[in-house]
Coordinates of C-alpha atoms and ligand atoms in Angstrom, one line a residue:
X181 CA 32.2 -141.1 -105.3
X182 CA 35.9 -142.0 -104.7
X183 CA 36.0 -138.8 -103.2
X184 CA 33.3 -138.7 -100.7
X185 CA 34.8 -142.5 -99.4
X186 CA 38.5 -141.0 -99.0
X187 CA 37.5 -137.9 -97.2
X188 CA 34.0 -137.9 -95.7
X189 CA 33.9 -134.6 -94.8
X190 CA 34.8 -132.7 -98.5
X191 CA 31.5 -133.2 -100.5
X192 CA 29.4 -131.5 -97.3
X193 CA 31.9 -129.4 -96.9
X194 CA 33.0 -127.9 -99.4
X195 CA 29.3 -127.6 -101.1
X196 CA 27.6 -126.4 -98.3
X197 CA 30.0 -123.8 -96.5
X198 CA 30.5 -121.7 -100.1
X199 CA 26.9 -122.1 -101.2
X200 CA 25.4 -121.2 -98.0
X201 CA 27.4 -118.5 -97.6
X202 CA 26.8 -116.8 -101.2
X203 CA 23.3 -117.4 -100.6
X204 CA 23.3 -115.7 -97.1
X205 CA 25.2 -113.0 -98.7
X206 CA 22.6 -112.3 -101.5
X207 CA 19.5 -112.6 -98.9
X208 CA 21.1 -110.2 -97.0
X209 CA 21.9 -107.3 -99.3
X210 CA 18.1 -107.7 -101.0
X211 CA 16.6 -107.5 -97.8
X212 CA 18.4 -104.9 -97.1
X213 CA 17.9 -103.3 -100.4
X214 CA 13.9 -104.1 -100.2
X215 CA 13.8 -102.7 -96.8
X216 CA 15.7 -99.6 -98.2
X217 CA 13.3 -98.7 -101.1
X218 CA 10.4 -99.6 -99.1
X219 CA 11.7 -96.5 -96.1
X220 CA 12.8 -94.3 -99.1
X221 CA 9.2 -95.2 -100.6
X222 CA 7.1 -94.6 -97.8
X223 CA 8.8 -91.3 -96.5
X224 CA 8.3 -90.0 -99.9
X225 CA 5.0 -90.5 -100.0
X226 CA 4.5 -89.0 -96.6
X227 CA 6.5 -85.7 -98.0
X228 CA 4.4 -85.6 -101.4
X229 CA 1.5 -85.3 -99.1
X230 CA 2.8 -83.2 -97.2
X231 CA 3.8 -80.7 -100.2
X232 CA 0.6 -81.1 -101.7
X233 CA -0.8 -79.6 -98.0
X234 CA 1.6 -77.0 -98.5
X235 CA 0.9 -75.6 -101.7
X236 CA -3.3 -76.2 -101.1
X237 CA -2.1 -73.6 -98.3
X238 CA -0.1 -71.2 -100.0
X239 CA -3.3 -70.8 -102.6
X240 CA -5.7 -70.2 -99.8
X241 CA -3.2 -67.8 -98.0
X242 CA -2.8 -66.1 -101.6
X243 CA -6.9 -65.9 -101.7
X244 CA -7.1 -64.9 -98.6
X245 CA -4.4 -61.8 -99.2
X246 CA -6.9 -60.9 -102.3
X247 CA -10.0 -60.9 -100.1
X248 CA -8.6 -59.1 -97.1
X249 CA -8.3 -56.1 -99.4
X250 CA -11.3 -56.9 -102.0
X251 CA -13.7 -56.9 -99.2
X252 CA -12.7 -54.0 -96.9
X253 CA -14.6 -53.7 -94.3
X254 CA -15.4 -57.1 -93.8
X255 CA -15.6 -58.0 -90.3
X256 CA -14.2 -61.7 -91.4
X257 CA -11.1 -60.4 -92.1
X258 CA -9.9 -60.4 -88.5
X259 CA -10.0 -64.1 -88.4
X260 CA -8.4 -64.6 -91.7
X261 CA -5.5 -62.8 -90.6
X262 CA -5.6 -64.6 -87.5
X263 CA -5.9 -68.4 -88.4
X264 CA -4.2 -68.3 -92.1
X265 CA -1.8 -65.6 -92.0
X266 CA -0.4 -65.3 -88.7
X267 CA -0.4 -69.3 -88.3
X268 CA 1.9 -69.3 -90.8
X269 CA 4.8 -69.9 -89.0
X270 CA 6.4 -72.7 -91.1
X271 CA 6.5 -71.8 -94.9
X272 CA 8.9 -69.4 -96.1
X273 CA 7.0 -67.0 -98.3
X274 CA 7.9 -63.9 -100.1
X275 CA 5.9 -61.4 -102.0
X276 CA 7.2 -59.7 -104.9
X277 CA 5.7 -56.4 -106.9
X278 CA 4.7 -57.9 -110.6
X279 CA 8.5 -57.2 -111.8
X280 CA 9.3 -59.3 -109.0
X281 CA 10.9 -57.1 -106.7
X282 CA 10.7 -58.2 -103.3
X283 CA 7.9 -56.0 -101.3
X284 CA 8.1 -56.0 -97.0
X285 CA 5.9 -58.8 -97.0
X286 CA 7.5 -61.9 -96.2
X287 CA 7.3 -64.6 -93.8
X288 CA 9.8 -67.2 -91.8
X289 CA 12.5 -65.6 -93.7
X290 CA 15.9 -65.4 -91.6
X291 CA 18.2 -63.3 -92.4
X292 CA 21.7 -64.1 -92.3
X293 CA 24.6 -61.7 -90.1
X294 CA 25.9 -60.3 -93.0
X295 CA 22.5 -58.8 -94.1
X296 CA 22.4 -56.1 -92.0
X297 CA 21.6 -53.0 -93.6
X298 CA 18.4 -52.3 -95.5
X299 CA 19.5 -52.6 -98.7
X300 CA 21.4 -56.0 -98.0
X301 CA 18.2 -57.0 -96.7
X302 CA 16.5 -56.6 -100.3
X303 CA 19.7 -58.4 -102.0
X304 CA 19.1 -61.6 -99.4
X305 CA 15.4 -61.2 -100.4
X306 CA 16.3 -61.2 -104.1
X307 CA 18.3 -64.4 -103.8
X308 CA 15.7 -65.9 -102.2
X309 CA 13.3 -65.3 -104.8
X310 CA 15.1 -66.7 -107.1
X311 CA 15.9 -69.9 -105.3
X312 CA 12.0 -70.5 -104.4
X313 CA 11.6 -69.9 -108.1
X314 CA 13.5 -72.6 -108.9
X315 CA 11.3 -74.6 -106.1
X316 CA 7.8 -74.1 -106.9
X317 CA 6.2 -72.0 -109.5
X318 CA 4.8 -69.1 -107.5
X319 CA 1.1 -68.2 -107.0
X320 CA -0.5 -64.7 -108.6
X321 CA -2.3 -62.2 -106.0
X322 CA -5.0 -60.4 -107.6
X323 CA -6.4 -57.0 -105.8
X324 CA -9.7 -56.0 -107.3
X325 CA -11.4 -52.8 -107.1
X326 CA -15.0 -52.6 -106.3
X327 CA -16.1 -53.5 -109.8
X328 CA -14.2 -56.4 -109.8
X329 CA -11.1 -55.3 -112.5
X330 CA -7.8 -55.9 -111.4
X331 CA -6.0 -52.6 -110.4
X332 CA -2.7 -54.6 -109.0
X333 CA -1.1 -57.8 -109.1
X334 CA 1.6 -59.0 -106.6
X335 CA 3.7 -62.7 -107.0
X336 CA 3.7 -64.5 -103.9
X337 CA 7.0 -66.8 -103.7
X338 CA 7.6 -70.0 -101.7
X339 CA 9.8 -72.6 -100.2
X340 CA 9.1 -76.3 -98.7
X341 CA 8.6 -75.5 -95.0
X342 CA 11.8 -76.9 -92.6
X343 CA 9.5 -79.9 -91.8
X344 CA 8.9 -81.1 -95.4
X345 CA 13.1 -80.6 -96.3
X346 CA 13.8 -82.4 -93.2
X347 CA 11.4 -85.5 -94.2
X348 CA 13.2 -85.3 -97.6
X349 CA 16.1 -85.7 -96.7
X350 CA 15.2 -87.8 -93.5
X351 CA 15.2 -91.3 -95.0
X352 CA 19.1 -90.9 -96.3
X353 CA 20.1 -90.0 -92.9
X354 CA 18.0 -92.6 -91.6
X355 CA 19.6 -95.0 -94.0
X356 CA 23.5 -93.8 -93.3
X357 CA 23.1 -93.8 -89.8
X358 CA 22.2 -97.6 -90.2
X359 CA 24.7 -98.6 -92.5
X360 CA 27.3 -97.1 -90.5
X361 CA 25.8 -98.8 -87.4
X362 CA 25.8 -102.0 -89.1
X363 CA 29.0 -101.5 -90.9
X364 CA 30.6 -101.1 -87.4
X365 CA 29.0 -104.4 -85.7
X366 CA 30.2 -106.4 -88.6
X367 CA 33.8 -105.1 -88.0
X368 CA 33.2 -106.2 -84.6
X369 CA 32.2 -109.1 -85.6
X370 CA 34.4 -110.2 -87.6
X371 CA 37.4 -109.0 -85.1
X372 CA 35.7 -111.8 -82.6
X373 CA 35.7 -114.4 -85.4
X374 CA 39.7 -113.7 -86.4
X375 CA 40.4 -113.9 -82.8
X376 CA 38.6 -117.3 -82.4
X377 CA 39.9 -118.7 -85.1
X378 CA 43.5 -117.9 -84.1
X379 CA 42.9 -119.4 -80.7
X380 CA 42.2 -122.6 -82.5
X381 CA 44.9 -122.2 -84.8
X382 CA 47.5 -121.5 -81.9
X383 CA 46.1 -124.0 -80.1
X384 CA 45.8 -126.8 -82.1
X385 CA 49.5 -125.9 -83.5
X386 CA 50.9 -125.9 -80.1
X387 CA 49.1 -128.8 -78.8
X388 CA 50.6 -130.4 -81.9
X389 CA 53.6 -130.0 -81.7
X390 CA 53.7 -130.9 -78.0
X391 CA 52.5 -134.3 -78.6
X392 CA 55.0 -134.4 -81.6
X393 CA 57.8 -133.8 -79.4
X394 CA 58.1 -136.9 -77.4
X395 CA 58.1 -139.6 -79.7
X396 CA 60.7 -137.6 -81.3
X397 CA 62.9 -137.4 -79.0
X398 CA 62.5 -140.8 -78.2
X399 CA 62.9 -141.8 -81.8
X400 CA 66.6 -139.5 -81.7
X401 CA 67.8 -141.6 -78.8
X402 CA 67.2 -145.0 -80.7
X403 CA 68.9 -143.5 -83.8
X404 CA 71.5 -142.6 -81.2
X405 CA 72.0 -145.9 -80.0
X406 CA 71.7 -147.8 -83.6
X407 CA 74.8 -145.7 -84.7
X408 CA 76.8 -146.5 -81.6
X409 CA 76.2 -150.0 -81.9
X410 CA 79.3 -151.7 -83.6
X411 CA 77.0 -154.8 -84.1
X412 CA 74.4 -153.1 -86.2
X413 CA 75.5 -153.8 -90.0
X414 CA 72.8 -151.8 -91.9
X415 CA 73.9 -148.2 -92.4
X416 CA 71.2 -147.5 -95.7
X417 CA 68.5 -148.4 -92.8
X418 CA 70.4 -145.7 -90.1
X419 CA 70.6 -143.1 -93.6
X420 CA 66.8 -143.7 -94.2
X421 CA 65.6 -143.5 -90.2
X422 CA 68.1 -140.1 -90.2
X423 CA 65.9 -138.5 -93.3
X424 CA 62.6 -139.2 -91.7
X425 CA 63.8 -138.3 -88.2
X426 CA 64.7 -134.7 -89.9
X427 CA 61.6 -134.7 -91.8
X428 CA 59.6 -135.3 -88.6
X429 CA 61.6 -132.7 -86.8
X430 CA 60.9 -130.3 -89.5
X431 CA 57.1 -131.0 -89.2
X432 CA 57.7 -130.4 -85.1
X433 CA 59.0 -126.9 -85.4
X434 CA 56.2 -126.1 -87.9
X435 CA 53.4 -126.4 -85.6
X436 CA 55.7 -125.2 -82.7
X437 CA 56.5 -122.1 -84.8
X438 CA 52.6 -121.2 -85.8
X439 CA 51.9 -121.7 -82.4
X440 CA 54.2 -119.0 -80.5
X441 CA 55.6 -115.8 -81.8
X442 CA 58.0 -116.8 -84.9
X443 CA 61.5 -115.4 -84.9
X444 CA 62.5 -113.5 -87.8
X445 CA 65.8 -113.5 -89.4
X446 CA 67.6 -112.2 -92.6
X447 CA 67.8 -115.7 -94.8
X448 CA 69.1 -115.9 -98.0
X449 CA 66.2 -116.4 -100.2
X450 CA 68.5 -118.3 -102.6
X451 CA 69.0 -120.8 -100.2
X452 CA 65.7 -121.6 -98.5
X453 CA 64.3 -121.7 -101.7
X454 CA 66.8 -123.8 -103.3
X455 CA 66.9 -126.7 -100.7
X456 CA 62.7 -127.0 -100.8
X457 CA 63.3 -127.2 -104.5
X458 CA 65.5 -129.9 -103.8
X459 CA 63.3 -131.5 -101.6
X460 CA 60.2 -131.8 -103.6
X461 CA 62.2 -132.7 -106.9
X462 CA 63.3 -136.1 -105.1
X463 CA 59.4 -136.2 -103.8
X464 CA 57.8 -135.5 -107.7
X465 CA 57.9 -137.0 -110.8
X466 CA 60.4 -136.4 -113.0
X467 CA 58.9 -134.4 -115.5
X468 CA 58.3 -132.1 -113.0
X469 CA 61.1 -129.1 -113.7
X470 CA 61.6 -126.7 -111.4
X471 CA 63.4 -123.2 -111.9
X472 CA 64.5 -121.0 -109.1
X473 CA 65.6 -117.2 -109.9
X474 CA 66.4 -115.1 -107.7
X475 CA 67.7 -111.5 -108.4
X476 CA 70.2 -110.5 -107.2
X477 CA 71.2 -114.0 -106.1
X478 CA 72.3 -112.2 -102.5
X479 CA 69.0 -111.3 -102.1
X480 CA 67.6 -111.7 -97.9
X481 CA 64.2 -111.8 -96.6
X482 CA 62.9 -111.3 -93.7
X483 CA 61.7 -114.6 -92.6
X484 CA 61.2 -117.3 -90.5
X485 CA 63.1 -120.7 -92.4
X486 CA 61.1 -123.0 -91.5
X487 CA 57.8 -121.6 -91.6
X488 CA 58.7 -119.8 -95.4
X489 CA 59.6 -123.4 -96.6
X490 CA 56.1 -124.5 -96.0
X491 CA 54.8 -121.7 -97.7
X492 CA 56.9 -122.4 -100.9
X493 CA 56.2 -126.3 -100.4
X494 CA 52.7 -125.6 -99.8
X495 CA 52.7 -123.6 -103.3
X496 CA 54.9 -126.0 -105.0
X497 CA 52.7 -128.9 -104.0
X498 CA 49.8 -127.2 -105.9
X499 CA 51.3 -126.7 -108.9
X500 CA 52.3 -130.2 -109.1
X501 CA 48.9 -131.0 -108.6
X502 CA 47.3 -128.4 -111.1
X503 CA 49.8 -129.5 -113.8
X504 CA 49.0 -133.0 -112.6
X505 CA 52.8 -133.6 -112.1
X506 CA 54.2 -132.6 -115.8
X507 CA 55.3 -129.0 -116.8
X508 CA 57.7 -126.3 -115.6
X509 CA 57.3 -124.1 -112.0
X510 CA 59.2 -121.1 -112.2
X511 CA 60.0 -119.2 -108.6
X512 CA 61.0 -115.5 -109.4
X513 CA 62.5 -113.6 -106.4
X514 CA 63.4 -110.0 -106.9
X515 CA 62.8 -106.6 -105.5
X516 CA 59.5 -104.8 -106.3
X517 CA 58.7 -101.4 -104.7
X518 CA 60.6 -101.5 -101.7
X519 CA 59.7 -105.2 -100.8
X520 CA 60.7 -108.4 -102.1
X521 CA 58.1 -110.6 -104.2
X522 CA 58.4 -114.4 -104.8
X523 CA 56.2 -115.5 -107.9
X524 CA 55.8 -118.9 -108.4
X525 CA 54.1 -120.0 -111.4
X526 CA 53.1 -122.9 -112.9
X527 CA 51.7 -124.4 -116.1
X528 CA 48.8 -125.9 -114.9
X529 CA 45.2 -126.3 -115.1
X530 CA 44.7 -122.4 -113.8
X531 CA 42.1 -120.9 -111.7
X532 CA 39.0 -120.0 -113.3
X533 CA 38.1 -116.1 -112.4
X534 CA 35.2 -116.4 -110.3
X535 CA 37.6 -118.5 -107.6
X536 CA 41.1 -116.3 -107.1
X537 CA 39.7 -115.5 -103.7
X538 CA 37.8 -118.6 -102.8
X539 CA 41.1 -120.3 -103.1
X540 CA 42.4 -118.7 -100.1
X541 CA 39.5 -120.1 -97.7
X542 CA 39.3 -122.8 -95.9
X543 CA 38.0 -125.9 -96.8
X544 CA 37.9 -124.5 -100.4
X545 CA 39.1 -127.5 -102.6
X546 CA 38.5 -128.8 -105.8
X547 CA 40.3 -132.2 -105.2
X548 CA 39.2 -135.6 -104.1
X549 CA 41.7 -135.7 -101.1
X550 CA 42.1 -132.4 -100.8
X551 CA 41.7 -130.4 -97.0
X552 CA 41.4 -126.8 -98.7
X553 CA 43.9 -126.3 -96.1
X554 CA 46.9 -125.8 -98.0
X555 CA 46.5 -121.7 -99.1
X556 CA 44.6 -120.6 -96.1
X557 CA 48.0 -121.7 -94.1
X558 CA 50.2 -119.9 -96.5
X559 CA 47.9 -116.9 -96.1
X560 CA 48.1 -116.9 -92.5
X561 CA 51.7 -117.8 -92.8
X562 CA 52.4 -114.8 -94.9
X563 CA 49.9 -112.0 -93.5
X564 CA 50.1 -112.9 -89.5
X565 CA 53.4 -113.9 -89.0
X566 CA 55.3 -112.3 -91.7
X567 CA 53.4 -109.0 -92.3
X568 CA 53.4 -109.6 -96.4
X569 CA 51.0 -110.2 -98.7
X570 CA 49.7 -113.6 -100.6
X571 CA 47.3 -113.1 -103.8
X572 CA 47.1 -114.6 -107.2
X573 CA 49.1 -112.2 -109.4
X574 CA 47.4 -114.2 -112.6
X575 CA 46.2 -117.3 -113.4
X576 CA 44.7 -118.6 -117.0
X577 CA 42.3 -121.8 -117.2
X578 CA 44.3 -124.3 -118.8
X579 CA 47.5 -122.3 -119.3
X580 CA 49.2 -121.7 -115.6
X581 CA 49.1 -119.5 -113.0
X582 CA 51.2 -117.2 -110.8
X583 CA 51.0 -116.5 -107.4
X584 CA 52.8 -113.6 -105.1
X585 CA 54.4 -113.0 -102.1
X586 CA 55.2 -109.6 -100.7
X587 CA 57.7 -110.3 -97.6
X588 CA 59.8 -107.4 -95.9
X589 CA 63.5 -107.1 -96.8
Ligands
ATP291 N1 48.6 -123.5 -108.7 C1 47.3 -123.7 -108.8 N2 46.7 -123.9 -110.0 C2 45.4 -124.1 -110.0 N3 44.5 -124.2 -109.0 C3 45.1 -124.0 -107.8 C4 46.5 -123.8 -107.6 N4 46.7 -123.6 -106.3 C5 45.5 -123.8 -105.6 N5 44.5 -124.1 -106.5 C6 43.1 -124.3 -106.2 O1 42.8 -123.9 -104.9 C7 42.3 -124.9 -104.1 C8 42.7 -124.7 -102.7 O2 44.1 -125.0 -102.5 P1 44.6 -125.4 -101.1 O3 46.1 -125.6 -101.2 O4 44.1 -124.4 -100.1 O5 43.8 -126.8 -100.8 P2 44.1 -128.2 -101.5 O6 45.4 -128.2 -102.2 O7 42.9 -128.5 -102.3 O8 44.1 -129.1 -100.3 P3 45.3 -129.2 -99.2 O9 44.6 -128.8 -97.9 O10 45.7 -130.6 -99.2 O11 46.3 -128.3 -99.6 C9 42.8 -126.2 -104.8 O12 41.9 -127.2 -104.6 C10 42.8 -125.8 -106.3 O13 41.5 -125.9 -106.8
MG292 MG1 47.2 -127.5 -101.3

């Protein structure tokens, strides 16, 4: 409850942002997934049909083949021929001898250009057979002689017509098309969002450190005159006003840095990293202990001072916190695969698995006075204005955890 009272906005927050989200998140992908299944489901009914038509057709056309020459001279057997076999312009068929040799009679076979001899013809035919074997079981053509025995058998071979292939295979397309589709708007979307958000970011920074800059410079000129004035006998007062003045000047060309293009400069990571050491150490408790390596020593980053030292503060300030201010934080600077990493670890409370990205987003805290402010500005710090990388290298509950920088040399 202490919580709640010191920062009315964290329980509500916090809470509802991440679980809303993940909830939104899983809706989404079952609809999708439901809606899926159910176009997969339906089309593929639709094509089961429509292959069960098909085959119900290749039998009758099959019959009809045996009674065209069972009943010669039937005068029916003109409008077999003209409303089965001729309309069947859709289904590939073949027939075959009994060995299966492919005979002349086929149907909505094409051939392709380099079948263009006879014999090529037969090979193409051949190949087909085999494939529509592998399709459908085919159907037996039985000629009878008058007195009804069988004097010659031919195998009639088929394929799924073009229709029924395309409705097979119509729901995937169907399906990609979308995905890609909405794949694409989120990307859009989410361009839009970054951009917002960077307004406000600029914005806010710039508006900051606008309103910032008076007062300071107002409170330089009093400093100014205090250490002119022969009368004024309290120099520890003059010492202490300088250190906040600086501090406050610090926190000035913070926000003016995030809010206009940063310069970078080669800085000796040594020695940015050793004075924010120093800082916090006077800042933290004692059993705090900080240890600062950096290999080589000469090593230089390309950075901007006095945005890297809030990044580093930032980080330090939540190891203090996670170790709840006793145990060791360790910053390891040295070159890794053409860039130069910064690891800072700690032996804190550690971050359980489920959380190593949440960490990074705003208004993701588990503190009572916590913003959830802190990462997503080193983040932005780190990826926007310095081109690197932020992530948690490791982290163990209970034993520490590390987290890295990639910056540019
Ligand atoms: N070194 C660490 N060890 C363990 N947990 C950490 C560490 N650093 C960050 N976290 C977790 O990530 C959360 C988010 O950190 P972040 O710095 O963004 O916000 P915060 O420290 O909670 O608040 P603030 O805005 O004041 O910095 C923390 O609340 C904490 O749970
Ligand atoms: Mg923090």
């Amino acid at each position: 409850m202490r919580g709640i009272a010191q920062n009315p906005f964290r329980d509500g927050f916090n809470f509802s942002v991440f679980q809303n989200r993940t909830l939104a998140r899983v809706a989404i992908l079952v609809t999708a997934f439901v809606i899926s299944a159910a176009s997969i489901f339906y089309t593929n009914n639709i094509a089961s049909q429509l292959r069960e038509r098909e085959r119900r057709f290749i039998d009758l056309y099959a019959k009809s083949l045996e009674f065209i020459t069972n009943e010669t001279g039937n005068e029916n057997i003109n409008l077999i021929a003209q409303d089965i076999i001729m309309p069947n312009n859709s289904i590939p068929v073949i027939i075959t001898t009994s060995e299966g040799q492919p005979t002349s009679e086929y149907r909505n076979i094409e051939f392709p250009n380099w079948a263009d001899t006879e014999e090529k013809q037969k090979e193409y035919l051949r190949e087909r057979v085999a494939q529509m074997a592998e399709e459908h079981d085919p159907v037996t053509i039985e000629y009878k002689g008058p007195d009804g025995e069988v004097f010659f058998t031919q195998i009639m071979y088929y394929q799924n017509s073009y229709l029924l292939r395309q409705l097979t295979i119509y729901p995937y397309v169907q399906l990609t098309v979308i995905g890609i589709f909405a794949f694409v708007v989120y990307l859009a979307f989410n361009y839009s969002r970054r951009a917002e958000q960077n307004k406000v970011w600029v914005g806010l920074a710039k508006e900051t450190a606008h309103q910032l800059g008076t007062p300071l410079s107002s409170l330089m000129a009093w400093l100014d005159y205090f250490r002119a004035d022969e009368d004024f006998t309290h120099p520890e007062v003059i010492e202490e006003l300088e250190k906040d003045v600086e501090k406050f000047r610090i926190i000035t060309e913070r926000f003016s840095n995030i809010g206009s293009e940063p310069v970078l400069k080669d800085e000796s990571m040594h020695g940015i990293i050793q004075q924010t050491v120093q800082y916090l150490q006077r800042r933290v408790s004692s059993k705090v202990k900080f240890k600062v390596m950096v290999q080589p020593e000469e090593l230089t980053g390309k950075v901007n001072r006095s945005l890297f030292e809030w990044v580093i503060e930032n980080l330090c300030k939540n190891a203090v916190d996670a170790m709840g201010g006793d145990g060791f934080i360790t910053i390891h600077v040295f070159r890794h695969e053409g860039r130069i990493a910064v690891d800072v670890s700690d032996t804190g409370k550690g971050i359980p698995k489920g959380k190593l990205r949440a960490v990074f987003r705003p208004g993701f805290t588990t503190k009572q006075r916590g913003w959830g402010l802190g990462l997503t500005l080193v983040k932005r710090i780190v990826e926007e204005y310095h081109e690197g990388k932020i992530f948690v290298k490791q982290s163990e509950v209970d034993k520490g955890t590390t987290f890295r920088l990639l910056l540019r040399p």
